[in-house]
Coordinates of C-alpha atoms and ligand atoms in Angstrom, one line a residue:
M1 CA 52.5 107.1 108.3
G2 CA 54.0 108.1 104.9
F3 CA 52.3 109.8 102.1
E4 CA 51.4 107.1 99.6
V5 CA 52.1 107.5 95.9
C6 CA 49.1 108.3 93.7
P7 CA 48.7 105.5 91.2
D8 CA 47.8 108.1 88.5
C9 CA 50.5 110.7 88.8
A10 CA 53.2 109.3 91.0
V11 CA 53.3 112.4 93.1
G12 CA 53.8 111.8 96.7
Q13 CA 57.4 110.5 97.0
G14 CA 60.4 112.0 98.6
S15 CA 59.8 115.3 100.3
H16 CA 56.0 114.7 100.5
R17 CA 56.6 112.0 103.0
T18 CA 55.6 114.2 105.9
H19 CA 52.0 114.1 104.7
A20 CA 49.7 111.6 106.1
G21 CA 48.1 110.1 103.0
R22 CA 45.6 107.9 101.3
Q23 CA 45.9 105.6 98.4
G24 CA 45.1 107.5 95.2
H25 CA 42.7 110.5 95.0
P26 CA 39.1 110.5 95.8
P27 CA 37.1 111.2 92.7
V28 CA 36.5 114.9 92.2
T29 CA 33.8 115.7 89.6
G30 CA 32.4 118.8 88.0
L31 CA 35.4 120.9 88.6
S32 CA 36.5 123.2 85.7
S33 CA 38.5 126.0 87.3
L34 CA 40.8 126.6 90.2
N35 CA 38.4 129.1 91.7
E36 CA 36.0 126.3 92.5
L37 CA 38.6 124.6 94.6
D38 CA 38.6 124.8 98.4
F39 CA 42.1 124.0 99.2
N40 CA 41.5 123.5 102.9
S41 CA 38.9 120.9 102.3
L42 CA 41.2 119.3 99.8
K43 CA 43.9 119.2 102.4
E44 CA 41.5 117.5 104.7
I45 CA 40.6 115.0 102.1
Y46 CA 44.2 114.1 101.7
G47 CA 44.8 114.0 105.4
C48 CA 47.4 116.8 105.2
S49 CA 48.3 118.3 108.5
C50 CA 51.4 120.3 107.4
P51 CA 51.9 124.0 107.9
S52 CA 50.4 126.2 105.2
D53 CA 53.7 126.8 103.3
D54 CA 53.9 123.1 102.4
C55 CA 50.3 122.1 102.1
G56 CA 50.1 122.7 98.4
I57 CA 51.9 119.5 97.8
V58 CA 48.7 117.7 98.3
V59 CA 46.8 120.1 96.1
F60 CA 49.5 119.6 93.5
A61 CA 49.1 115.9 93.6
F62 CA 45.4 116.3 93.0
L63 CA 45.9 118.9 90.2
S64 CA 48.6 116.9 88.5
C65 CA 46.0 114.2 88.0
R66 CA 43.1 116.4 87.3
F67 CA 44.8 118.7 84.8
N68 CA 47.9 118.7 82.6
T69 CA 49.6 121.3 84.8
A70 CA 52.2 122.1 82.2
R71 CA 49.4 123.5 80.0
F72 CA 47.1 124.6 82.6
P73 CA 46.4 128.4 82.1
E74 CA 46.3 129.1 85.7
R75 CA 49.4 127.2 86.4
H76 CA 51.0 130.2 88.2
L77 CA 48.2 130.1 90.8
I78 CA 49.0 126.5 91.5
E79 CA 52.7 127.2 91.6
R80 CA 52.2 129.9 94.2
L81 CA 50.3 127.5 96.4
V82 CA 52.4 124.5 96.0
V83 CA 56.0 125.7 95.8
K84 CA 58.3 125.5 98.8
L85 CA 59.6 128.7 100.5
L86 CA 63.4 128.6 100.8
Q87 CA 64.4 130.6 103.8
N88 CA 67.6 132.2 105.1
Y89 CA 69.4 130.3 107.9
I90 CA 70.6 132.7 110.6
N91 CA 72.0 131.7 114.0
G92 CA 70.7 128.2 113.7
R93 CA 67.2 129.1 112.6
F94 CA 65.3 129.4 109.3
A95 CA 64.1 132.9 108.9
K96 CA 62.0 134.8 106.3
G97 CA 63.4 137.9 104.8
E98 CA 61.8 141.1 103.5
R99 CA 60.9 140.2 99.9
E100 CA 60.5 137.1 97.8
F101 CA 61.7 136.0 94.4
A102 CA 61.0 133.0 92.3
D103 CA 63.4 130.1 91.8
I104 CA 62.9 128.9 88.2
N105 CA 63.4 125.5 86.7
P106 CA 65.5 126.1 83.5
A107 CA 64.2 123.0 81.9
D108 CA 60.7 124.3 81.4
G109 CA 60.5 127.7 83.0
S110 CA 58.3 126.6 85.9
V111 CA 58.6 128.0 89.4
I112 CA 60.2 125.5 91.7
A113 CA 60.3 127.5 94.8
R114 CA 59.9 131.0 96.3
V115 CA 63.0 132.4 97.9
T116 CA 62.9 134.8 100.7
E117 CA 65.6 137.5 100.3
A118 CA 67.8 138.7 103.1
G119 CA 67.8 142.5 103.5
Q120 CA 70.5 144.6 105.2
T121 CA 69.1 143.9 108.7
M122 CA 69.1 140.2 108.2
V123 CA 72.7 140.2 106.9
D124 CA 73.6 142.3 110.0
E125 CA 72.0 139.6 112.1
A126 CA 73.9 136.9 110.3
V127 CA 77.2 138.7 110.8
A128 CA 76.5 139.3 114.5
A129 CA 75.5 135.7 115.0
A130 CA 78.7 134.5 113.2
R131 CA 80.8 136.9 115.4
R132 CA 79.2 135.6 118.6
A133 CA 79.7 132.0 117.4
L134 CA 83.3 132.7 116.7
E135 CA 83.8 133.5 120.4
G136 CA 81.6 130.7 121.8
E137 CA 81.9 126.9 122.0
W138 CA 83.1 126.7 118.3
S139 CA 86.4 128.4 119.2
R140 CA 87.0 125.8 121.9
L141 CA 86.5 122.8 119.6
T142 CA 89.7 120.9 119.1
V143 CA 90.9 120.2 115.6
P144 CA 90.0 116.5 115.8
A145 CA 86.5 117.5 116.9
R146 CA 86.1 120.0 114.0
A147 CA 87.3 117.2 111.6
A148 CA 84.8 114.8 113.1
L149 CA 82.1 117.4 112.5
L150 CA 83.2 117.7 108.8
Y151 CA 83.0 113.9 108.4
K152 CA 79.5 114.1 109.9
I153 CA 78.4 116.8 107.4
A154 CA 79.8 114.6 104.5
C155 CA 77.7 111.7 105.8
G156 CA 74.7 114.0 106.2
I157 CA 74.9 115.0 102.5
E158 CA 75.2 111.4 101.5
A159 CA 72.3 110.3 103.7
R160 CA 70.2 112.9 101.8
F161 CA 71.8 112.2 98.4
D162 CA 68.6 112.0 96.5
E163 CA 67.2 115.3 97.9
F164 CA 70.4 117.1 97.0
L165 CA 70.3 115.5 93.6
Q166 CA 66.7 116.5 92.9
A167 CA 67.2 120.0 94.2
E168 CA 70.4 120.6 92.2
I169 CA 68.8 119.2 89.0
A170 CA 65.6 121.3 89.4
D171 CA 67.6 124.5 90.1
T172 CA 70.2 124.1 87.3
G173 CA 68.6 121.8 84.7
K174 CA 71.8 119.7 84.7
P175 CA 71.3 116.0 83.7
V176 CA 70.9 113.5 86.5
S177 CA 73.8 111.5 85.0
L178 CA 76.1 114.5 85.6
A179 CA 74.8 115.7 89.0
S180 CA 74.9 112.2 90.5
R181 CA 78.5 111.6 89.2
I182 CA 80.0 115.0 90.0
D183 CA 78.0 117.6 91.9
V184 CA 76.6 115.8 94.8
P185 CA 79.5 113.4 95.4
R186 CA 81.9 116.4 95.4
G187 CA 79.7 118.1 98.0
A188 CA 80.5 115.3 100.4
A189 CA 84.1 114.8 99.2
N190 CA 85.0 118.4 99.8
F191 CA 84.1 118.0 103.5
R192 CA 86.0 114.7 103.8
T193 CA 89.1 116.0 102.1
F194 CA 89.4 119.1 104.3
A195 CA 88.7 117.0 107.4
D196 CA 91.6 114.7 106.4
I197 CA 93.9 117.6 105.7
I198 CA 93.2 119.6 108.8
K199 CA 93.8 116.5 111.0
T200 CA 97.2 115.9 109.5
V201 CA 98.6 119.3 108.7
G202 CA 101.7 120.4 110.6
G203 CA 103.2 123.9 111.2
E204 CA 106.5 125.4 110.4
S205 CA 109.2 125.5 113.0
F206 CA 112.8 126.8 113.1
R207 CA 115.5 126.7 115.7
T208 CA 117.1 130.1 115.7
E209 CA 120.7 130.8 116.7
T210 CA 121.8 134.4 116.6
Q211 CA 125.4 135.6 116.3
D212 CA 125.5 136.7 119.9
G213 CA 124.6 133.2 121.2
V214 CA 120.8 133.5 121.8
T215 CA 118.8 130.5 120.9
A216 CA 115.0 130.4 120.2
L217 CA 112.3 128.2 118.9
N218 CA 110.0 129.6 116.3
Y219 CA 106.8 127.8 115.5
T220 CA 103.5 128.7 113.8
Q221 CA 100.0 128.5 115.1
R222 CA 97.1 128.5 112.6
K223 CA 94.1 130.7 113.6
P224 CA 90.8 131.3 111.8
L225 CA 90.4 134.4 109.7
G226 CA 87.1 135.1 111.5
V227 CA 83.8 135.8 109.8
V228 CA 84.0 134.8 106.2
G229 CA 81.6 135.7 103.4
V230 CA 81.3 133.0 100.8
I231 CA 79.7 134.1 97.5
T232 CA 79.1 131.4 94.8
P233 CA 77.6 131.1 91.3
W234 CA 75.0 128.9 89.8
N235 CA 76.9 126.6 87.5
L236 CA 78.0 124.0 90.1
P237 CA 76.1 125.3 93.1
L238 CA 76.8 122.6 95.8
L239 CA 80.3 121.7 94.5
L240 CA 81.5 125.3 94.5
L241 CA 79.9 126.3 97.8
T242 CA 81.2 123.3 99.7
W243 CA 84.6 123.7 98.1
K244 CA 84.9 126.9 100.1
V245 CA 82.8 126.2 103.2
A246 CA 84.6 122.9 104.0
P247 CA 88.1 124.4 104.4
A248 CA 86.8 127.6 106.0
L249 CA 85.1 125.5 108.7
A250 CA 88.1 123.2 109.0
C251 CA 90.2 126.3 109.9
G252 CA 87.6 127.3 112.6
N253 CA 85.9 130.2 110.8
C254 CA 82.3 131.2 110.9
I255 CA 80.5 131.6 107.6
I256 CA 77.9 133.5 105.9
A257 CA 77.1 131.9 102.5
K258 CA 75.4 133.7 99.7
P259 CA 74.4 131.2 97.0
S260 CA 73.4 132.4 93.6
E261 CA 69.9 133.7 93.3
E262 CA 69.5 131.3 90.4
T263 CA 70.3 128.2 92.5
P264 CA 69.4 128.6 96.2
A265 CA 68.1 125.1 97.0
T266 CA 71.2 123.1 97.8
A267 CA 72.6 125.8 100.1
T268 CA 69.3 125.7 102.0
L269 CA 69.6 121.9 102.3
L270 CA 73.1 122.2 103.4
A271 CA 71.9 124.4 106.3
E272 CA 69.6 121.6 107.3
V273 CA 72.5 119.2 107.3
M274 CA 74.6 121.6 109.3
E275 CA 71.8 121.8 111.9
S276 CA 71.3 118.0 112.1
S277 CA 75.1 117.4 112.3
G278 CA 75.3 119.6 115.4
V279 CA 77.2 122.6 113.9
P280 CA 76.7 125.2 116.6
A281 CA 74.3 128.1 115.9
G282 CA 75.9 131.0 114.0
V283 CA 78.8 129.0 112.7
F284 CA 77.1 128.5 109.3
N285 CA 74.6 131.0 108.0
V286 CA 72.9 131.3 104.6
V287 CA 71.5 134.6 103.2
H288 CA 69.6 134.5 100.0
G289 CA 69.4 137.3 97.5
F290 CA 71.1 139.1 94.6
G291 CA 74.3 141.0 94.2
P292 CA 73.9 144.8 93.9
D293 CA 71.8 146.4 96.6
S294 CA 71.0 143.0 98.0
A295 CA 72.5 140.3 100.2
G296 CA 75.7 140.0 98.1
E297 CA 76.6 143.7 98.4
F298 CA 75.5 143.9 102.1
L299 CA 77.9 141.1 102.8
T300 CA 80.9 142.3 100.9
T301 CA 80.6 145.9 102.2
H302 CA 80.0 144.8 105.8
P303 CA 82.7 146.2 108.1
D304 CA 82.5 143.1 110.4
V305 CA 83.1 140.5 107.7
D306 CA 86.8 139.6 107.9
A307 CA 87.3 138.0 104.5
V308 CA 85.4 137.3 101.2
T309 CA 85.8 134.3 99.1
F310 CA 84.1 134.5 95.7
T311 CA 83.5 132.4 92.6
G312 CA 81.9 134.1 89.6
E313 CA 82.4 136.5 86.8
S314 CA 85.5 138.6 86.6
R315 CA 83.5 141.8 86.5
T316 CA 81.7 140.9 89.7
G317 CA 85.1 140.1 91.2
A318 CA 86.2 143.6 90.4
T319 CA 83.1 145.1 92.1
I320 CA 83.6 142.9 95.2
M321 CA 87.3 143.9 95.3
R322 CA 86.4 147.5 95.4
A323 CA 83.8 146.8 98.2
A324 CA 86.3 144.8 100.2
A325 CA 89.0 147.4 99.8
A326 CA 87.3 149.8 102.3
S327 CA 88.1 147.5 105.2
V328 CA 91.1 145.8 103.6
K329 CA 89.5 142.3 103.6
P330 CA 91.5 139.5 102.2
V331 CA 89.9 138.1 99.1
S332 CA 90.1 134.8 97.2
F333 CA 88.6 134.9 93.7
E334 CA 87.9 132.1 91.2
L335 CA 86.7 134.0 88.1
G336 CA 85.9 133.5 84.4
G337 CA 87.9 131.8 81.7
K338 CA 88.4 131.7 77.9
N339 CA 90.2 128.4 78.0
A340 CA 92.2 126.9 75.2
A341 CA 92.5 123.2 74.1
I342 CA 95.6 122.5 72.0
V343 CA 95.3 119.3 69.8
F344 CA 98.4 117.9 68.2
A345 CA 98.3 115.6 65.2
D346 CA 99.9 112.8 67.2
C347 CA 97.1 112.7 69.8
D348 CA 95.1 109.5 70.5
F349 CA 92.3 110.5 68.2
D350 CA 89.3 108.7 69.9
D351 CA 90.3 109.7 73.4
T352 CA 90.9 113.2 72.3
I353 CA 87.5 113.5 70.7
K354 CA 85.8 112.1 73.8
G355 CA 87.8 114.5 76.1
L356 CA 87.2 117.5 73.8
S357 CA 83.5 116.9 73.7
D358 CA 83.4 117.0 77.5
A359 CA 85.7 120.0 77.6
V360 CA 83.4 121.9 75.3
F361 CA 79.9 120.7 76.1
L362 CA 79.9 119.4 79.7
N363 CA 77.2 121.1 81.9
T364 CA 76.0 122.8 78.6
G365 CA 79.4 124.5 78.5
Q366 CA 78.7 126.2 81.8
V367 CA 81.9 125.2 83.6
C368 CA 84.5 127.9 84.1
L369 CA 87.1 125.4 82.8
C370 CA 85.4 124.6 79.5
A371 CA 87.4 125.0 76.3
E372 CA 85.9 127.7 74.2
R373 CA 88.9 128.0 72.0
V374 CA 90.2 124.8 70.3
Y375 CA 93.5 124.9 68.3
V376 CA 94.2 121.9 66.1
E377 CA 97.3 121.0 64.2
R378 CA 96.5 121.7 60.6
S379 CA 97.0 118.1 59.3
I380 CA 94.1 116.8 61.4
F381 CA 92.0 119.9 61.4
D382 CA 89.2 118.6 59.1
R383 CA 89.1 115.2 60.8
I384 CA 88.7 116.8 64.3
I385 CA 86.0 119.2 63.0
A386 CA 84.0 116.3 61.5
A387 CA 84.4 114.1 64.6
L388 CA 83.5 116.9 67.1
K389 CA 80.5 117.8 64.9
R390 CA 79.3 114.2 65.2
E391 CA 79.8 114.3 69.0
A392 CA 77.8 117.6 69.2
E393 CA 75.0 116.3 67.1
N394 CA 74.8 113.1 69.2
L395 CA 74.4 114.9 72.5
R396 CA 71.0 114.2 73.9
L397 CA 69.2 117.4 74.9
G398 CA 66.6 116.2 77.2
W399 CA 64.7 116.4 80.5
P400 CA 67.3 116.6 83.2
T401 CA 65.8 113.8 85.2
H402 CA 65.9 111.4 82.2
P403 CA 68.9 109.0 82.6
G404 CA 69.8 109.2 78.9
T405 CA 70.0 113.0 78.8
T406 CA 73.6 114.3 78.3
T407 CA 72.8 118.0 77.9
G408 CA 70.4 120.3 79.8
P409 CA 69.3 123.8 79.3
L410 CA 71.2 127.0 80.1
I411 CA 70.6 128.5 83.5
S412 CA 68.2 131.3 82.6
S413 CA 66.3 133.1 79.9
D414 CA 68.8 136.0 80.3
H415 CA 71.8 133.7 79.9
R416 CA 70.2 132.1 76.9
A417 CA 69.8 135.5 75.3
K418 CA 73.4 136.2 76.0
V419 CA 74.7 133.0 74.5
L420 CA 72.4 133.4 71.4
S421 CA 73.6 136.9 71.0
Y422 CA 77.2 135.4 70.7
Y423 CA 75.9 132.9 68.1
Q424 CA 74.6 135.8 66.1
L425 CA 77.7 137.9 66.7
A426 CA 79.9 135.1 65.5
R427 CA 78.0 135.1 62.2
E428 CA 78.4 138.9 61.9
E429 CA 82.1 138.5 62.7
G430 CA 82.4 136.1 59.7
A431 CA 82.3 132.7 61.4
M432 CA 81.2 129.6 59.7
T433 CA 78.8 127.6 61.9
I434 CA 79.7 124.0 61.6
T435 CA 76.8 122.8 63.6
G436 CA 74.1 124.4 65.9
G437 CA 73.8 128.1 66.2
G438 CA 70.2 128.3 67.3
T439 CA 67.6 126.8 69.7
P440 CA 66.2 123.3 69.5
E441 CA 62.5 122.6 69.3
F442 CA 60.9 119.8 71.3
G443 CA 57.2 120.2 71.0
D444 CA 56.7 119.9 74.8
G445 CA 57.4 121.8 78.0
R446 CA 61.1 122.1 77.3
D447 CA 60.2 124.7 74.7
N448 CA 59.5 127.0 77.7
G449 CA 63.0 126.2 79.0
F450 CA 66.3 127.7 78.1
Y451 CA 67.9 125.2 75.8
V452 CA 70.3 126.1 73.0
Q453 CA 72.0 124.0 70.4
P454 CA 75.5 122.8 71.0
T455 CA 77.5 124.9 68.5
I456 CA 80.9 124.7 66.7
L457 CA 82.3 127.8 65.0
T458 CA 85.3 128.3 62.8
G459 CA 86.9 130.9 60.5
L460 CA 87.1 133.8 63.0
P461 CA 90.2 135.9 63.4
E462 CA 91.9 135.7 66.8
S463 CA 90.8 139.3 67.4
A464 CA 87.1 138.5 67.1
R465 CA 85.0 139.1 70.2
C466 CA 83.7 135.5 70.1
V467 CA 87.3 134.4 70.4
K468 CA 88.2 136.8 73.1
E469 CA 85.1 137.0 75.4
E470 CA 83.8 134.3 77.7
I471 CA 80.4 133.0 76.3
F472 CA 79.7 130.3 79.0
G473 CA 77.6 128.1 76.7
P474 CA 78.0 124.8 74.7
V475 CA 80.1 126.4 72.1
C476 CA 83.7 126.5 70.8
H477 CA 85.6 128.1 68.0
I478 CA 88.1 125.8 66.3
A479 CA 91.2 127.2 64.5
P480 CA 94.2 125.5 62.9
F481 CA 97.8 126.0 63.8
D482 CA 101.1 125.0 62.1
T483 CA 103.7 125.1 64.9
E484 CA 103.9 124.4 68.6
E485 CA 105.1 128.0 69.2
E486 CA 102.1 129.4 67.3
A487 CA 99.7 127.2 69.3
I488 CA 101.2 128.4 72.6
A489 CA 101.1 132.1 71.5
K490 CA 97.5 131.8 70.5
A491 CA 96.4 130.0 73.7
N492 CA 98.2 132.7 75.8
D493 CA 96.6 135.6 73.8
T494 CA 93.9 136.3 76.3
E495 CA 93.3 138.4 79.4
Y496 CA 92.0 135.3 81.2
G497 CA 94.3 132.5 82.5
L498 CA 92.3 129.8 84.2
A499 CA 92.8 126.4 82.5
A500 CA 94.1 124.7 79.3
S501 CA 94.3 121.2 77.9
V502 CA 96.9 119.7 75.7
W503 CA 96.2 116.6 73.6
T504 CA 99.3 114.7 72.4
S505 CA 101.0 111.3 72.6
N506 CA 104.4 113.0 72.9
L507 CA 104.6 113.5 76.7
K508 CA 107.8 115.5 76.4
R509 CA 105.9 118.0 74.3
G510 CA 102.9 117.8 76.7
H511 CA 105.2 118.9 79.6
R512 CA 106.9 121.6 77.5
V513 CA 103.7 123.2 76.2
A514 CA 102.1 123.0 79.7
A515 CA 105.1 124.8 81.2
N516 CA 104.6 127.7 78.7
L517 CA 100.9 128.3 79.2
R518 CA 99.9 131.2 81.4
V519 CA 97.1 129.5 83.3
G520 CA 96.4 128.1 86.8
I521 CA 95.9 124.5 85.6
T522 CA 96.9 122.6 82.5
W523 CA 95.5 119.1 81.8
V524 CA 97.5 116.8 79.4
N525 CA 95.3 114.2 77.7
C526 CA 92.4 114.8 80.1
W527 CA 90.2 117.6 81.4
F528 CA 88.6 118.5 84.7
L529 CA 90.4 115.6 86.4
R530 CA 90.5 116.8 89.9
D531 CA 92.7 116.1 92.9
L532 CA 91.4 118.3 95.7
R533 CA 94.9 118.6 97.3
T534 CA 96.2 120.5 94.2
P535 CA 96.2 124.3 93.8
F536 CA 93.2 125.6 91.9
G537 CA 92.8 129.2 90.6
G538 CA 93.6 131.4 87.8
A539 CA 96.0 134.1 86.4
G540 CA 95.0 137.4 84.9
L541 CA 91.2 138.1 84.8
S542 CA 90.6 134.5 86.0
G543 CA 91.3 135.1 89.7
I544 CA 93.3 135.9 92.7
G545 CA 95.0 133.3 94.8
R546 CA 94.8 129.5 94.9
E547 CA 92.5 127.2 96.8
G548 CA 92.8 123.4 97.2
G549 CA 94.6 121.4 99.8
M550 CA 97.1 123.5 101.8
H551 CA 96.3 126.5 99.6
S552 CA 92.8 126.7 101.0
L553 CA 94.1 126.4 104.6
N554 CA 96.5 129.2 103.9
F555 CA 93.7 131.5 102.7
Y556 CA 91.2 130.6 105.4
S557 CA 93.6 131.0 108.3
E558 CA 96.1 133.5 109.7
L559 CA 99.5 132.2 110.8
N560 CA 100.8 133.4 114.1
N561 CA 104.5 132.9 114.5
I562 CA 105.5 132.3 118.1
C563 CA 109.2 132.9 119.0
V564 CA 110.3 131.4 122.3
R565 CA 113.7 132.2 123.6
L566 CA 115.3 129.1 124.9
Ligands
NAD601 P1 78.1 136.2 88.9 O1 79.5 136.9 89.1 O2 77.1 136.9 88.2 O3 77.5 135.8 90.3 C1 78.2 135.1 91.2 C2 77.7 135.4 92.6 O4 78.0 136.7 92.9 C3 76.2 135.3 92.8 O5 75.9 134.7 94.0 C4 75.7 136.7 92.7 O6 74.5 137.0 93.4 C5 76.8 137.4 93.4 N1 77.0 138.8 93.0 C6 76.7 139.4 91.9 N2 77.0 140.7 91.9 C7 77.5 141.0 93.2 C8 77.9 142.1 93.9 N3 78.0 143.3 93.3 N4 78.3 142.0 95.2 C9 78.3 140.8 95.8 N5 77.9 139.7 95.2 C10 77.5 139.7 93.9 O7 78.5 134.9 88.2 P2 77.5 133.7 87.7 O8 76.9 134.3 86.5 O9 76.7 133.3 88.8 O10 78.5 132.5 87.3 C11 79.1 132.4 86.1 C12 80.5 133.0 86.1 O11 81.3 132.4 87.1 C13 81.3 132.7 84.8 O12 82.0 133.9 84.5 C14 82.3 131.6 85.2 O13 83.4 131.5 84.5 C15 82.5 132.0 86.6 N6 83.0 130.8 87.4 C16 84.3 130.7 87.7 C17 84.8 129.6 88.4 C18 86.2 129.4 88.8 O14 86.5 128.5 89.5 N7 87.2 130.2 88.2 C19 83.9 128.6 88.8 C20 82.6 128.7 88.4 C21 82.1 129.9 87.7
6OD602 O1 86.7 121.5 91.0 C1 86.8 122.5 91.6 O2 87.2 122.5 92.8 C2 86.4 123.8 91.1 N1 86.6 124.8 91.8 C3 85.8 123.8 89.9 C4 85.4 125.0 89.2 C5 84.6 124.9 88.1 C6 84.1 126.0 87.5 O3 83.0 126.1 87.0

């Protein structure tokens, strides 16, 4: 029997289905404070037979009707009772760690879940389980069988599309329109793509003939790296996790994933999908926690972890590199960016504005590929500023679940403080703020969230910190240029080197400019248009190595060359 939806508050859908339920709520009268509530009797009234960690759902259904929970002064008490506990996934079982921390919804600052943090012992257990799995049935699985499992995982994500969607939206605050178009579909697509690739990839072979008449056949065999630590950030949690997990599994590795402490939910759901897809115990593990002195550090310093693949800030990459150096672990790093967009006067104006608006503001500017520096040919500089200002002011900052919302909050209160400090710094450095520069006011629960205004700056010298440092918010600085050479020089004047976009109707120029940019990817008349077979990564502070297609397989496997004398 499913839990039926309360006609008053609509609570009771989706994950509440495990509760036996009744239509609506029995009237409860004379109740003025939480202390008067007997939660167990309430559970009984609602026919809830679930284990205690989840039972609060029923209570929450009641309280949602009874009180306006967003304003309820004892809301934190409710939240402690009703929120889910996200657990680590070790050796095919969900396990509680030593401490707990809160998972916050950035749209209104509410607690979505409690997360149980993996300590050193639990990370040791995960590594040991992964090592055992590496030597067990997993190592005997044929490539077609591994590929079949990856397809099954992709289907498993799709079968629970709405749960992944809701979890990702609640954790990140990103709009449903975005997460349903990009994040969750890419979660499944990553597995399908690497299943396709691993099934069809061949090896190298050479027939060798020496001067003294010996003949041999050389051919390569692809072997897993072993136990791989996968550490990912909060901006595209499922997309970036599966982007690494899929090829690592395709190559036969065992994995310990450490999602960002800000966005632990979809990694936990992925563990459920792995379990139901029949991935053997120990092959995929999830440890929750932070970086320093927590699961992240325990994983990267672990002597029995064979490789680390990481996406996140450049500074964190440097710390992880030092940690990995002690046991000479291979690393693959996708790091920060301070990406340029170069707009020529001959561009298709409307397409460019649409593309630029995405490049600057998508995901509230929290995509490593976002353009924070926009260089515009002087003759159209004022027009571009005016049009981009209109785009920025038309963005709809809203509740993430609302279909019309284009722009959600930033990920956290700390990150908002950082972005706002750059808005302030820009003014101190002499910038003119074309639009934005502060925080919006809503007059509802979103005022407790972490929203900032989409912002356009101009007038800064190229040496300004706001032009040099990654801000990672919905903000760009626009500057004019007079010649192609000047635009290229300015775009390249950065320690980063992740991505760029070039906007021009002259494709010859598009090719030429792209060839001269020191980045891992250049888009011409588009942005974030992905083909998962292509190399992805950055130069300079933006990373080490490339992933995508064969590049991922080359990182996640060791080649063994076999030479047979004929
Ligand atoms: P972050 O570096 O703070 O954290 C990323 C992950 O590393 C988290 O899981 C965190 O817990 C972990 N971590 C932090 N310190 C650690 C340590 N000492 N040892 C081990 N693990 C540690 O990054 P973030 O704030 O989550 O993400 C935003 C950053 O990520 C931005 O700089 C952005 O540009 C970058 N990013 C880059 C790409 C890319 O593909 N190049 C993609 C997405 C995000
Ligand atoms: O699309 C991808 O594969 C990818 N790695 C995107 C990274 C986006 C950064 O925020």
